[in-house]
């Protein structure tokens, strides 16, 4: 564990140094580069079951809004990182989830879509909050893959959701963070090919 702690400590110091440098230079207008959080050390994001409702070949889109899709707006954003905490440009993210009534579209592609992370590994999904269905807490399914890497199938969860405690699949390591600025945040950590 010493190695992991040291790595984490170095990441913290890496975050702190630019702030100190900016303060010393007196140039407070200089924008700091975003520092991705990678508190997972060398562990990739945990895998979870695909469930029965995955449909391959989803359309490429970052917004799942379309006529007929109604519910509480939700934006999920974050960064896709490698296990060494470097961003993975062009990582594939394929999302699918239930509608506000807890129903999946198993004939078409409503609330299904894939996208590729940008050059800094960032992604942004515009959708609605998934509804609840029997036996599960609120969740979003996703397949994530670095270019030429293995596919990681997992699910994302909502903090404070009453059903989390009684859901046998729920994993707190897959909780999204809710920033003060709104929306939901999750950073993926993937193995490279
Ligand atoms: Fe599901």
JSON list of C-alpha atoms and ligand atoms in Angstrom, two decimals:
[
{"chain": "A", "resi": 1, "resn": "UNK", "atom": "CA", "xyz": [0.00, 0.00, 0.00]},
{"chain": "A", "resi": 2, "resn": "UNK", "atom": "CA", "xyz": [3.00, 2.32, 0.47]},
{"chain": "A", "resi": 3, "resn": "UNK", "atom": "CA", "xyz": [3.41, 2.69, -3.27]},
{"chain": "A", "resi": 4, "resn": "UNK", "atom": "CA", "xyz": [-0.22, 3.59, -3.70]},
{"chain": "A", "resi": 5, "resn": "UNK", "atom": "CA", "xyz": [-0.13, 6.14, -0.90]},
{"chain": "A", "resi": 6, "resn": "UNK", "atom": "CA", "xyz": [3.02, 7.68, -2.31]},
{"chain": "A", "resi": 7, "resn": "UNK", "atom": "CA", "xyz": [1.42, 7.94, -5.73]},
{"chain": "A", "resi": 8, "resn": "UNK", "atom": "CA", "xyz": [-1.64, 9.59, -4.25]},
{"chain": "A", "resi": 9, "resn": "UNK", "atom": "CA", "xyz": [0.53, 11.98, -2.28]},
{"chain": "A", "resi": 10, "resn": "UNK", "atom": "CA", "xyz": [2.45, 12.89, -5.42]},
{"chain": "A", "resi": 11, "resn": "UNK", "atom": "CA", "xyz": [-0.84, 13.54, -7.23]},
{"chain": "A", "resi": 12, "resn": "UNK", "atom": "CA", "xyz": [-1.89, 15.84, -4.41]},
{"chain": "A", "resi": 13, "resn": "UNK", "atom": "CA", "xyz": [1.42, 17.66, -4.61]},
{"chain": "A", "resi": 14, "resn": "UNK", "atom": "CA", "xyz": [1.08, 17.84, -8.38]},
{"chain": "A", "resi": 15, "resn": "UNK", "atom": "CA", "xyz": [-2.25, 19.54, -7.90]},
{"chain": "A", "resi": 16, "resn": "UNK", "atom": "CA", "xyz": [-0.89, 21.92, -5.27]},
{"chain": "A", "resi": 17, "resn": "UNK", "atom": "CA", "xyz": [2.28, 23.10, -7.05]},
{"chain": "A", "resi": 18, "resn": "UNK", "atom": "CA", "xyz": [0.63, 25.07, -9.88]},
{"chain": "A", "resi": 19, "resn": "UNK", "atom": "CA", "xyz": [-1.51, 26.88, -7.32]},
{"chain": "A", "resi": 20, "resn": "UNK", "atom": "CA", "xyz": [1.60, 27.89, -5.37]},
{"chain": "A", "resi": 21, "resn": "UNK", "atom": "CA", "xyz": [3.36, 28.94, -8.57]},
{"chain": "A", "resi": 22, "resn": "UNK", "atom": "CA", "xyz": [0.42, 31.07, -9.64]},
{"chain": "A", "resi": 23, "resn": "UNK", "atom": "CA", "xyz": [0.23, 32.71, -6.23]},
{"chain": "A", "resi": 24, "resn": "UNK", "atom": "CA", "xyz": [3.96, 33.52, -6.24]},
{"chain": "A", "resi": 25, "resn": "UNK", "atom": "CA", "xyz": [3.95, 34.93, -9.74]},
{"chain": "A", "resi": 26, "resn": "UNK", "atom": "CA", "xyz": [1.17, 37.31, -8.81]},
{"chain": "A", "resi": 27, "resn": "UNK", "atom": "CA", "xyz": [-0.54, 36.47, -12.06]},
{"chain": "A", "resi": 28, "resn": "UNK", "atom": "CA", "xyz": [-3.99, 35.51, -10.85]},
{"chain": "A", "resi": 29, "resn": "UNK", "atom": "CA", "xyz": [-5.52, 35.75, -14.29]},
{"chain": "A", "resi": 30, "resn": "UNK", "atom": "CA", "xyz": [-3.52, 32.78, -15.56]},
{"chain": "A", "resi": 31, "resn": "UNK", "atom": "CA", "xyz": [-5.83, 29.83, -16.05]},
{"chain": "A", "resi": 32, "resn": "UNK", "atom": "CA", "xyz": [-4.68, 26.64, -14.37]},
{"chain": "A", "resi": 33, "resn": "UNK", "atom": "CA", "xyz": [-4.81, 23.49, -16.43]},
{"chain": "A", "resi": 34, "resn": "UNK", "atom": "CA", "xyz": [-7.53, 21.12, -15.23]},
{"chain": "A", "resi": 35, "resn": "UNK", "atom": "CA", "xyz": [-6.02, 18.36, -13.14]},
{"chain": "A", "resi": 36, "resn": "UNK", "atom": "CA", "xyz": [-7.95, 15.13, -13.48]},
{"chain": "A", "resi": 37, "resn": "UNK", "atom": "CA", "xyz": [-8.74, 13.40, -10.21]},
{"chain": "A", "resi": 38, "resn": "UNK", "atom": "CA", "xyz": [-7.41, 9.87, -10.15]},
{"chain": "A", "resi": 39, "resn": "UNK", "atom": "CA", "xyz": [-7.87, 8.66, -6.62]},
{"chain": "A", "resi": 40, "resn": "UNK", "atom": "CA", "xyz": [-8.35, 5.07, -7.71]},
{"chain": "A", "resi": 41, "resn": "UNK", "atom": "CA", "xyz": [-4.61, 4.44, -7.83]},
{"chain": "A", "resi": 42, "resn": "UNK", "atom": "CA", "xyz": [-3.86, 1.62, -10.23]},
{"chain": "A", "resi": 43, "resn": "UNK", "atom": "CA", "xyz": [-7.31, 0.05, -10.06]},
{"chain": "A", "resi": 44, "resn": "UNK", "atom": "CA", "xyz": [-9.56, 0.31, -13.12]},
{"chain": "A", "resi": 45, "resn": "UNK", "atom": "CA", "xyz": [-13.21, 1.19, -12.65]},
{"chain": "A", "resi": 46, "resn": "UNK", "atom": "CA", "xyz": [-15.00, -1.93, -11.32]},
{"chain": "A", "resi": 47, "resn": "UNK", "atom": "CA", "xyz": [-16.88, -4.07, -13.82]},
{"chain": "A", "resi": 48, "resn": "UNK", "atom": "CA", "xyz": [-20.56, -4.88, -13.43]},
{"chain": "A", "resi": 49, "resn": "UNK", "atom": "CA", "xyz": [-23.09, -7.05, -15.18]},
{"chain": "A", "resi": 50, "resn": "UNK", "atom": "CA", "xyz": [-24.36, -5.84, -18.56]},
{"chain": "A", "resi": 51, "resn": "UNK", "atom": "CA", "xyz": [-27.93, -6.75, -17.62]},
{"chain": "A", "resi": 52, "resn": "UNK", "atom": "CA", "xyz": [-30.54, -7.95, -20.14]},
{"chain": "A", "resi": 53, "resn": "UNK", "atom": "CA", "xyz": [-31.15, -4.69, -22.02]},
{"chain": "A", "resi": 54, "resn": "UNK", "atom": "CA", "xyz": [-27.97, -3.83, -23.94]},
{"chain": "A", "resi": 55, "resn": "UNK", "atom": "CA", "xyz": [-28.42, -3.16, -27.65]},
{"chain": "A", "resi": 56, "resn": "UNK", "atom": "CA", "xyz": [-25.32, -2.97, -29.86]},
{"chain": "A", "resi": 57, "resn": "UNK", "atom": "CA", "xyz": [-24.72, -0.33, -32.52]},
{"chain": "A", "resi": 58, "resn": "UNK", "atom": "CA", "xyz": [-26.21, 2.64, -30.66]},
{"chain": "A", "resi": 59, "resn": "UNK", "atom": "CA", "xyz": [-26.13, 5.98, -32.48]},
{"chain": "A", "resi": 60, "resn": "UNK", "atom": "CA", "xyz": [-23.19, 8.31, -31.89]},
{"chain": "A", "resi": 61, "resn": "UNK", "atom": "CA", "xyz": [-24.51, 11.27, -29.89]},
{"chain": "A", "resi": 62, "resn": "UNK", "atom": "CA", "xyz": [-23.75, 13.14, -26.68]},
{"chain": "A", "resi": 63, "resn": "UNK", "atom": "CA", "xyz": [-27.37, 14.15, -26.06]},
{"chain": "A", "resi": 64, "resn": "UNK", "atom": "CA", "xyz": [-30.08, 11.54, -25.60]},
{"chain": "A", "resi": 65, "resn": "UNK", "atom": "CA", "xyz": [-32.79, 14.19, -25.66]},
{"chain": "A", "resi": 66, "resn": "UNK", "atom": "CA", "xyz": [-35.32, 13.72, -28.43]},
{"chain": "A", "resi": 67, "resn": "UNK", "atom": "CA", "xyz": [-39.08, 14.07, -28.86]},
{"chain": "A", "resi": 68, "resn": "UNK", "atom": "CA", "xyz": [-40.88, 11.72, -26.48]},
{"chain": "A", "resi": 69, "resn": "UNK", "atom": "CA", "xyz": [-38.09, 11.65, -23.91]},
{"chain": "A", "resi": 70, "resn": "UNK", "atom": "CA", "xyz": [-39.32, 13.45, -20.81]},
{"chain": "A", "resi": 71, "resn": "UNK", "atom": "CA", "xyz": [-37.96, 13.62, -17.30]},
{"chain": "A", "resi": 72, "resn": "UNK", "atom": "CA", "xyz": [-35.58, 15.43, -15.00]},
{"chain": "A", "resi": 73, "resn": "UNK", "atom": "CA", "xyz": [-32.64, 16.73, -17.01]},
{"chain": "A", "resi": 74, "resn": "UNK", "atom": "CA", "xyz": [-29.30, 15.19, -16.14]},
{"chain": "A", "resi": 75, "resn": "UNK", "atom": "CA", "xyz": [-25.79, 15.95, -17.38]},
{"chain": "A", "resi": 76, "resn": "UNK", "atom": "CA", "xyz": [-23.09, 13.39, -16.58]},
{"chain": "A", "resi": 77, "resn": "UNK", "atom": "CA", "xyz": [-19.54, 14.52, -17.26]},
{"chain": "A", "resi": 78, "resn": "UNK", "atom": "CA", "xyz": [-16.01, 13.53, -16.38]},
{"chain": "A", "resi": 79, "resn": "UNK", "atom": "CA", "xyz": [-12.73, 12.28, -17.72]},
{"chain": "A", "resi": 80, "resn": "UNK", "atom": "CA", "xyz": [-11.57, 8.89, -18.97]},
{"chain": "A", "resi": 81, "resn": "UNK", "atom": "CA", "xyz": [-8.19, 8.06, -17.48]},
{"chain": "A", "resi": 82, "resn": "UNK", "atom": "CA", "xyz": [-5.68, 5.27, -17.82]},
{"chain": "A", "resi": 83, "resn": "UNK", "atom": "CA", "xyz": [-4.47, 3.43, -14.72]},
{"chain": "A", "resi": 84, "resn": "UNK", "atom": "CA", "xyz": [-1.46, 5.78, -14.65]},
{"chain": "A", "resi": 85, "resn": "UNK", "atom": "CA", "xyz": [-3.94, 8.69, -14.43]},
{"chain": "A", "resi": 86, "resn": "UNK", "atom": "CA", "xyz": [-3.21, 10.07, -17.90]},
{"chain": "A", "resi": 87, "resn": "UNK", "atom": "CA", "xyz": [-6.29, 10.98, -19.97]},
{"chain": "A", "resi": 88, "resn": "UNK", "atom": "CA", "xyz": [-7.37, 8.62, -22.73]},
{"chain": "A", "resi": 89, "resn": "UNK", "atom": "CA", "xyz": [-8.20, 10.64, -25.83]},
{"chain": "A", "resi": 90, "resn": "UNK", "atom": "CA", "xyz": [-10.84, 9.04, -28.04]},
{"chain": "A", "resi": 91, "resn": "UNK", "atom": "CA", "xyz": [-12.08, 6.55, -25.44]},
{"chain": "A", "resi": 92, "resn": "UNK", "atom": "CA", "xyz": [-15.43, 5.04, -26.38]},
{"chain": "A", "resi": 93, "resn": "UNK", "atom": "CA", "xyz": [-18.35, 5.40, -23.99]},
{"chain": "A", "resi": 94, "resn": "UNK", "atom": "CA", "xyz": [-21.65, 3.68, -24.82]},
{"chain": "A", "resi": 95, "resn": "UNK", "atom": "CA", "xyz": [-24.47, 4.63, -22.44]},
{"chain": "A", "resi": 96, "resn": "UNK", "atom": "CA", "xyz": [-27.93, 3.14, -22.04]},
{"chain": "A", "resi": 97, "resn": "UNK", "atom": "CA", "xyz": [-30.56, 3.51, -19.34]},
{"chain": "A", "resi": 98, "resn": "UNK", "atom": "CA", "xyz": [-34.24, 3.26, -18.51]},
{"chain": "A", "resi": 99, "resn": "UNK", "atom": "CA", "xyz": [-36.68, 6.11, -19.15]},
{"chain": "A", "resi": 100, "resn": "UNK", "atom": "CA", "xyz": [-38.38, 8.04, -16.36]},
{"chain": "A", "resi": 101, "resn": "UNK", "atom": "CA", "xyz": [-40.94, 5.25, -15.99]},
{"chain": "A", "resi": 102, "resn": "UNK", "atom": "CA", "xyz": [-38.23, 2.60, -15.60]},
{"chain": "A", "resi": 103, "resn": "UNK", "atom": "CA", "xyz": [-38.69, 1.18, -19.11]},
{"chain": "A", "resi": 104, "resn": "UNK", "atom": "CA", "xyz": [-35.95, 0.33, -21.60]},
{"chain": "A", "resi": 105, "resn": "UNK", "atom": "CA", "xyz": [-36.42, 0.79, -25.32]},
{"chain": "A", "resi": 106, "resn": "UNK", "atom": "CA", "xyz": [-35.59, -2.67, -26.61]},
{"chain": "A", "resi": 107, "resn": "UNK", "atom": "CA", "xyz": [-36.82, -2.03, -30.15]},
{"chain": "A", "resi": 108, "resn": "UNK", "atom": "CA", "xyz": [-35.05, 1.21, -30.94]},
{"chain": "A", "resi": 109, "resn": "UNK", "atom": "CA", "xyz": [-32.35, 3.42, -29.48]},
{"chain": "A", "resi": 110, "resn": "UNK", "atom": "CA", "xyz": [-34.25, 5.76, -27.17]},
{"chain": "A", "resi": 111, "resn": "UNK", "atom": "CA", "xyz": [-31.90, 6.68, -24.27]},
{"chain": "A", "resi": 112, "resn": "UNK", "atom": "CA", "xyz": [-29.01, 4.88, -25.90]},
{"chain": "A", "resi": 113, "resn": "UNK", "atom": "CA", "xyz": [-25.95, 6.48, -27.43]},
{"chain": "A", "resi": 114, "resn": "UNK", "atom": "CA", "xyz": [-22.21, 6.26, -27.75]},
{"chain": "A", "resi": 115, "resn": "UNK", "atom": "CA", "xyz": [-19.57, 8.96, -27.88]},
{"chain": "A", "resi": 116, "resn": "UNK", "atom": "CA", "xyz": [-15.80, 9.39, -27.88]},
{"chain": "A", "resi": 117, "resn": "UNK", "atom": "CA", "xyz": [-13.84, 11.30, -25.24]},
{"chain": "A", "resi": 118, "resn": "UNK", "atom": "CA", "xyz": [-12.09, 14.44, -26.51]},
{"chain": "A", "resi": 119, "resn": "UNK", "atom": "CA", "xyz": [-8.32, 15.01, -26.70]},
{"chain": "A", "resi": 120, "resn": "UNK", "atom": "CA", "xyz": [-8.21, 15.58, -22.92]},
{"chain": "A", "resi": 121, "resn": "UNK", "atom": "CA", "xyz": [-10.20, 12.43, -22.22]},
{"chain": "A", "resi": 122, "resn": "UNK", "atom": "CA", "xyz": [-13.32, 14.41, -21.34]},
{"chain": "A", "resi": 123, "resn": "UNK", "atom": "CA", "xyz": [-16.88, 13.31, -22.04]},
{"chain": "A", "resi": 124, "resn": "UNK", "atom": "CA", "xyz": [-20.32, 14.81, -21.47]},
{"chain": "A", "resi": 125, "resn": "UNK", "atom": "CA", "xyz": [-23.66, 13.04, -21.62]},
{"chain": "A", "resi": 126, "resn": "UNK", "atom": "CA", "xyz": [-26.90, 15.02, -21.73]},
{"chain": "A", "resi": 127, "resn": "UNK", "atom": "CA", "xyz": [-29.90, 12.93, -20.76]},
{"chain": "A", "resi": 128, "resn": "UNK", "atom": "CA", "xyz": [-32.66, 12.51, -18.18]},
{"chain": "A", "resi": 129, "resn": "UNK", "atom": "CA", "xyz": [-32.57, 10.80, -14.81]},
{"chain": "A", "resi": 130, "resn": "UNK", "atom": "CA", "xyz": [-33.35, 7.12, -15.29]},
{"chain": "A", "resi": 131, "resn": "UNK", "atom": "CA", "xyz": [-36.47, 5.87, -13.55]},
{"chain": "A", "resi": 132, "resn": "UNK", "atom": "CA", "xyz": [-36.69, 2.97, -11.16]},
{"chain": "A", "resi": 133, "resn": "UNK", "atom": "CA", "xyz": [-37.73, -0.56, -12.04]},
{"chain": "A", "resi": 134, "resn": "UNK", "atom": "CA", "xyz": [-38.39, -3.53, -9.83]},
{"chain": "A", "resi": 135, "resn": "UNK", "atom": "CA", "xyz": [-35.39, -4.96, -8.06]},
{"chain": "A", "resi": 136, "resn": "UNK", "atom": "CA", "xyz": [-32.85, -2.25, -8.92]},
{"chain": "A", "resi": 137, "resn": "UNK", "atom": "CA", "xyz": [-31.73, 1.09, -7.57]},
{"chain": "A", "resi": 138, "resn": "UNK", "atom": "CA", "xyz": [-31.35, 4.02, -9.98]},
{"chain": "A", "resi": 139, "resn": "UNK", "atom": "CA", "xyz": [-28.47, 3.39, -12.41]},
{"chain": "A", "resi": 140, "resn": "UNK", "atom": "CA", "xyz": [-26.95, 4.12, -15.80]},
{"chain": "A", "resi": 141, "resn": "UNK", "atom": "CA", "xyz": [-25.34, 1.35, -17.85]},
{"chain": "A", "resi": 142, "resn": "UNK", "atom": "CA", "xyz": [-22.15, 2.03, -19.74]},
{"chain": "A", "resi": 143, "resn": "UNK", "atom": "CA", "xyz": [-19.51, 0.25, -21.78]},
{"chain": "A", "resi": 144, "resn": "UNK", "atom": "CA", "xyz": [-16.14, 2.02, -21.81]},
{"chain": "A", "resi": 145, "resn": "UNK", "atom": "CA", "xyz": [-13.13, 1.20, -23.94]},
{"chain": "A", "resi": 146, "resn": "UNK", "atom": "CA", "xyz": [-9.76, 2.79, -24.57]},
{"chain": "A", "resi": 147, "resn": "UNK", "atom": "CA", "xyz": [-8.72, 2.69, -28.24]},
{"chain": "A", "resi": 148, "resn": "UNK", "atom": "CA", "xyz": [-7.54, -0.90, -28.75]},
{"chain": "A", "resi": 149, "resn": "UNK", "atom": "CA", "xyz": [-8.25, -1.65, -25.07]},
{"chain": "A", "resi": 150, "resn": "UNK", "atom": "CA", "xyz": [-10.65, -4.19, -23.57]},
{"chain": "A", "resi": 151, "resn": "UNK", "atom": "CA", "xyz": [-14.33, -3.29, -23.13]},
{"chain": "A", "resi": 152, "resn": "UNK", "atom": "CA", "xyz": [-15.27, -2.46, -19.55]},
{"chain": "A", "resi": 153, "resn": "UNK", "atom": "CA", "xyz": [-18.97, -2.95, -18.83]},
{"chain": "A", "resi": 154, "resn": "UNK", "atom": "CA", "xyz": [-20.27, -1.27, -15.70]},
{"chain": "A", "resi": 155, "resn": "UNK", "atom": "CA", "xyz": [-23.04, 0.83, -14.14]},
{"chain": "A", "resi": 156, "resn": "UNK", "atom": "CA", "xyz": [-23.11, 4.27, -12.50]},
{"chain": "A", "resi": 157, "resn": "UNK", "atom": "CA", "xyz": [-25.10, 5.08, -9.37]},
{"chain": "A", "resi": 158, "resn": "UNK", "atom": "CA", "xyz": [-26.66, 8.13, -7.73]},
{"chain": "A", "resi": 159, "resn": "UNK", "atom": "CA", "xyz": [-25.57, 9.24, -4.25]},
{"chain": "A", "resi": 160, "resn": "UNK", "atom": "CA", "xyz": [-28.31, 9.43, -1.64]},
{"chain": "A", "resi": 161, "resn": "UNK", "atom": "CA", "xyz": [-30.59, 7.09, -3.57]},
{"chain": "A", "resi": 162, "resn": "UNK", "atom": "CA", "xyz": [-32.74, 5.13, -1.07]},
{"chain": "A", "resi": 163, "resn": "UNK", "atom": "CA", "xyz": [-32.52, 1.92, -3.12]},
{"chain": "A", "resi": 164, "resn": "UNK", "atom": "CA", "xyz": [-28.72, 1.75, -3.07]},
{"chain": "A", "resi": 165, "resn": "UNK", "atom": "CA", "xyz": [-28.58, -0.03, 0.28]},
{"chain": "A", "resi": 166, "resn": "UNK", "atom": "CA", "xyz": [-30.88, -2.88, -0.78]},
{"chain": "A", "resi": 167, "resn": "UNK", "atom": "CA", "xyz": [-29.55, -3.39, -4.34]},
{"chain": "A", "resi": 168, "resn": "UNK", "atom": "CA", "xyz": [-27.37, -6.49, -4.52]},
{"chain": "A", "resi": 169, "resn": "UNK", "atom": "CA", "xyz": [-25.44, -5.19, -7.55]},
{"chain": "A", "resi": 170, "resn": "UNK", "atom": "CA", "xyz": [-24.80, -1.65, -6.22]},
{"chain": "A", "resi": 171, "resn": "UNK", "atom": "CA", "xyz": [-21.12, -0.76, -5.65]},
{"chain": "A", "resi": 172, "resn": "UNK", "atom": "CA", "xyz": [-20.27, 2.49, -3.84]},
{"chain": "A", "resi": 173, "resn": "UNK", "atom": "CA", "xyz": [-17.10, 2.76, -5.96]},
{"chain": "A", "resi": 174, "resn": "UNK", "atom": "CA", "xyz": [-19.43, 3.51, -8.88]},
{"chain": "A", "resi": 175, "resn": "UNK", "atom": "CA", "xyz": [-21.27, 6.42, -7.26]},
{"chain": "A", "resi": 176, "resn": "UNK", "atom": "CA", "xyz": [-21.31, 9.59, -9.33]},
{"chain": "A", "resi": 177, "resn": "UNK", "atom": "CA", "xyz": [-20.28, 12.77, -7.58]},
{"chain": "A", "resi": 178, "resn": "UNK", "atom": "CA", "xyz": [-22.73, 15.66, -7.57]},
{"chain": "A", "resi": 179, "resn": "UNK", "atom": "CA", "xyz": [-20.71, 18.90, -7.92]},
{"chain": "A", "resi": 180, "resn": "UNK", "atom": "CA", "xyz": [-22.07, 22.16, -6.47]},
{"chain": "A", "resi": 181, "resn": "UNK", "atom": "CA", "xyz": [-22.30, 23.43, -10.03]},
{"chain": "A", "resi": 182, "resn": "UNK", "atom": "CA", "xyz": [-24.92, 20.75, -10.73]},
{"chain": "A", "resi": 183, "resn": "UNK", "atom": "CA", "xyz": [-25.04, 17.68, -12.89]},
{"chain": "A", "resi": 184, "resn": "UNK", "atom": "CA", "xyz": [-23.19, 14.50, -12.07]},
{"chain": "A", "resi": 185, "resn": "UNK", "atom": "CA", "xyz": [-19.50, 13.68, -12.36]},
{"chain": "A", "resi": 186, "resn": "UNK", "atom": "CA", "xyz": [-17.72, 10.38, -12.88]},
{"chain": "A", "resi": 187, "resn": "UNK", "atom": "CA", "xyz": [-14.14, 9.67, -13.95]},
{"chain": "A", "resi": 188, "resn": "UNK", "atom": "CA", "xyz": [-13.51, 6.31, -15.59]},
{"chain": "A", "resi": 189, "resn": "UNK", "atom": "CA", "xyz": [-10.21, 4.50, -15.13]},
{"chain": "A", "resi": 190, "resn": "UNK", "atom": "CA", "xyz": [-9.50, 2.02, -17.93]},
{"chain": "A", "resi": 191, "resn": "UNK", "atom": "CA", "xyz": [-6.85, -0.47, -18.88]},
{"chain": "A", "resi": 192, "resn": "UNK", "atom": "CA", "xyz": [-5.15, 0.36, -22.15]},
{"chain": "A", "resi": 193, "resn": "UNK", "atom": "CA", "xyz": [-4.72, -2.23, -24.88]},
{"chain": "B", "resi": 1, "resn": "LIG", "atom": "FE1", "xyz": [-30.64, -1.63, -15.87]}
]
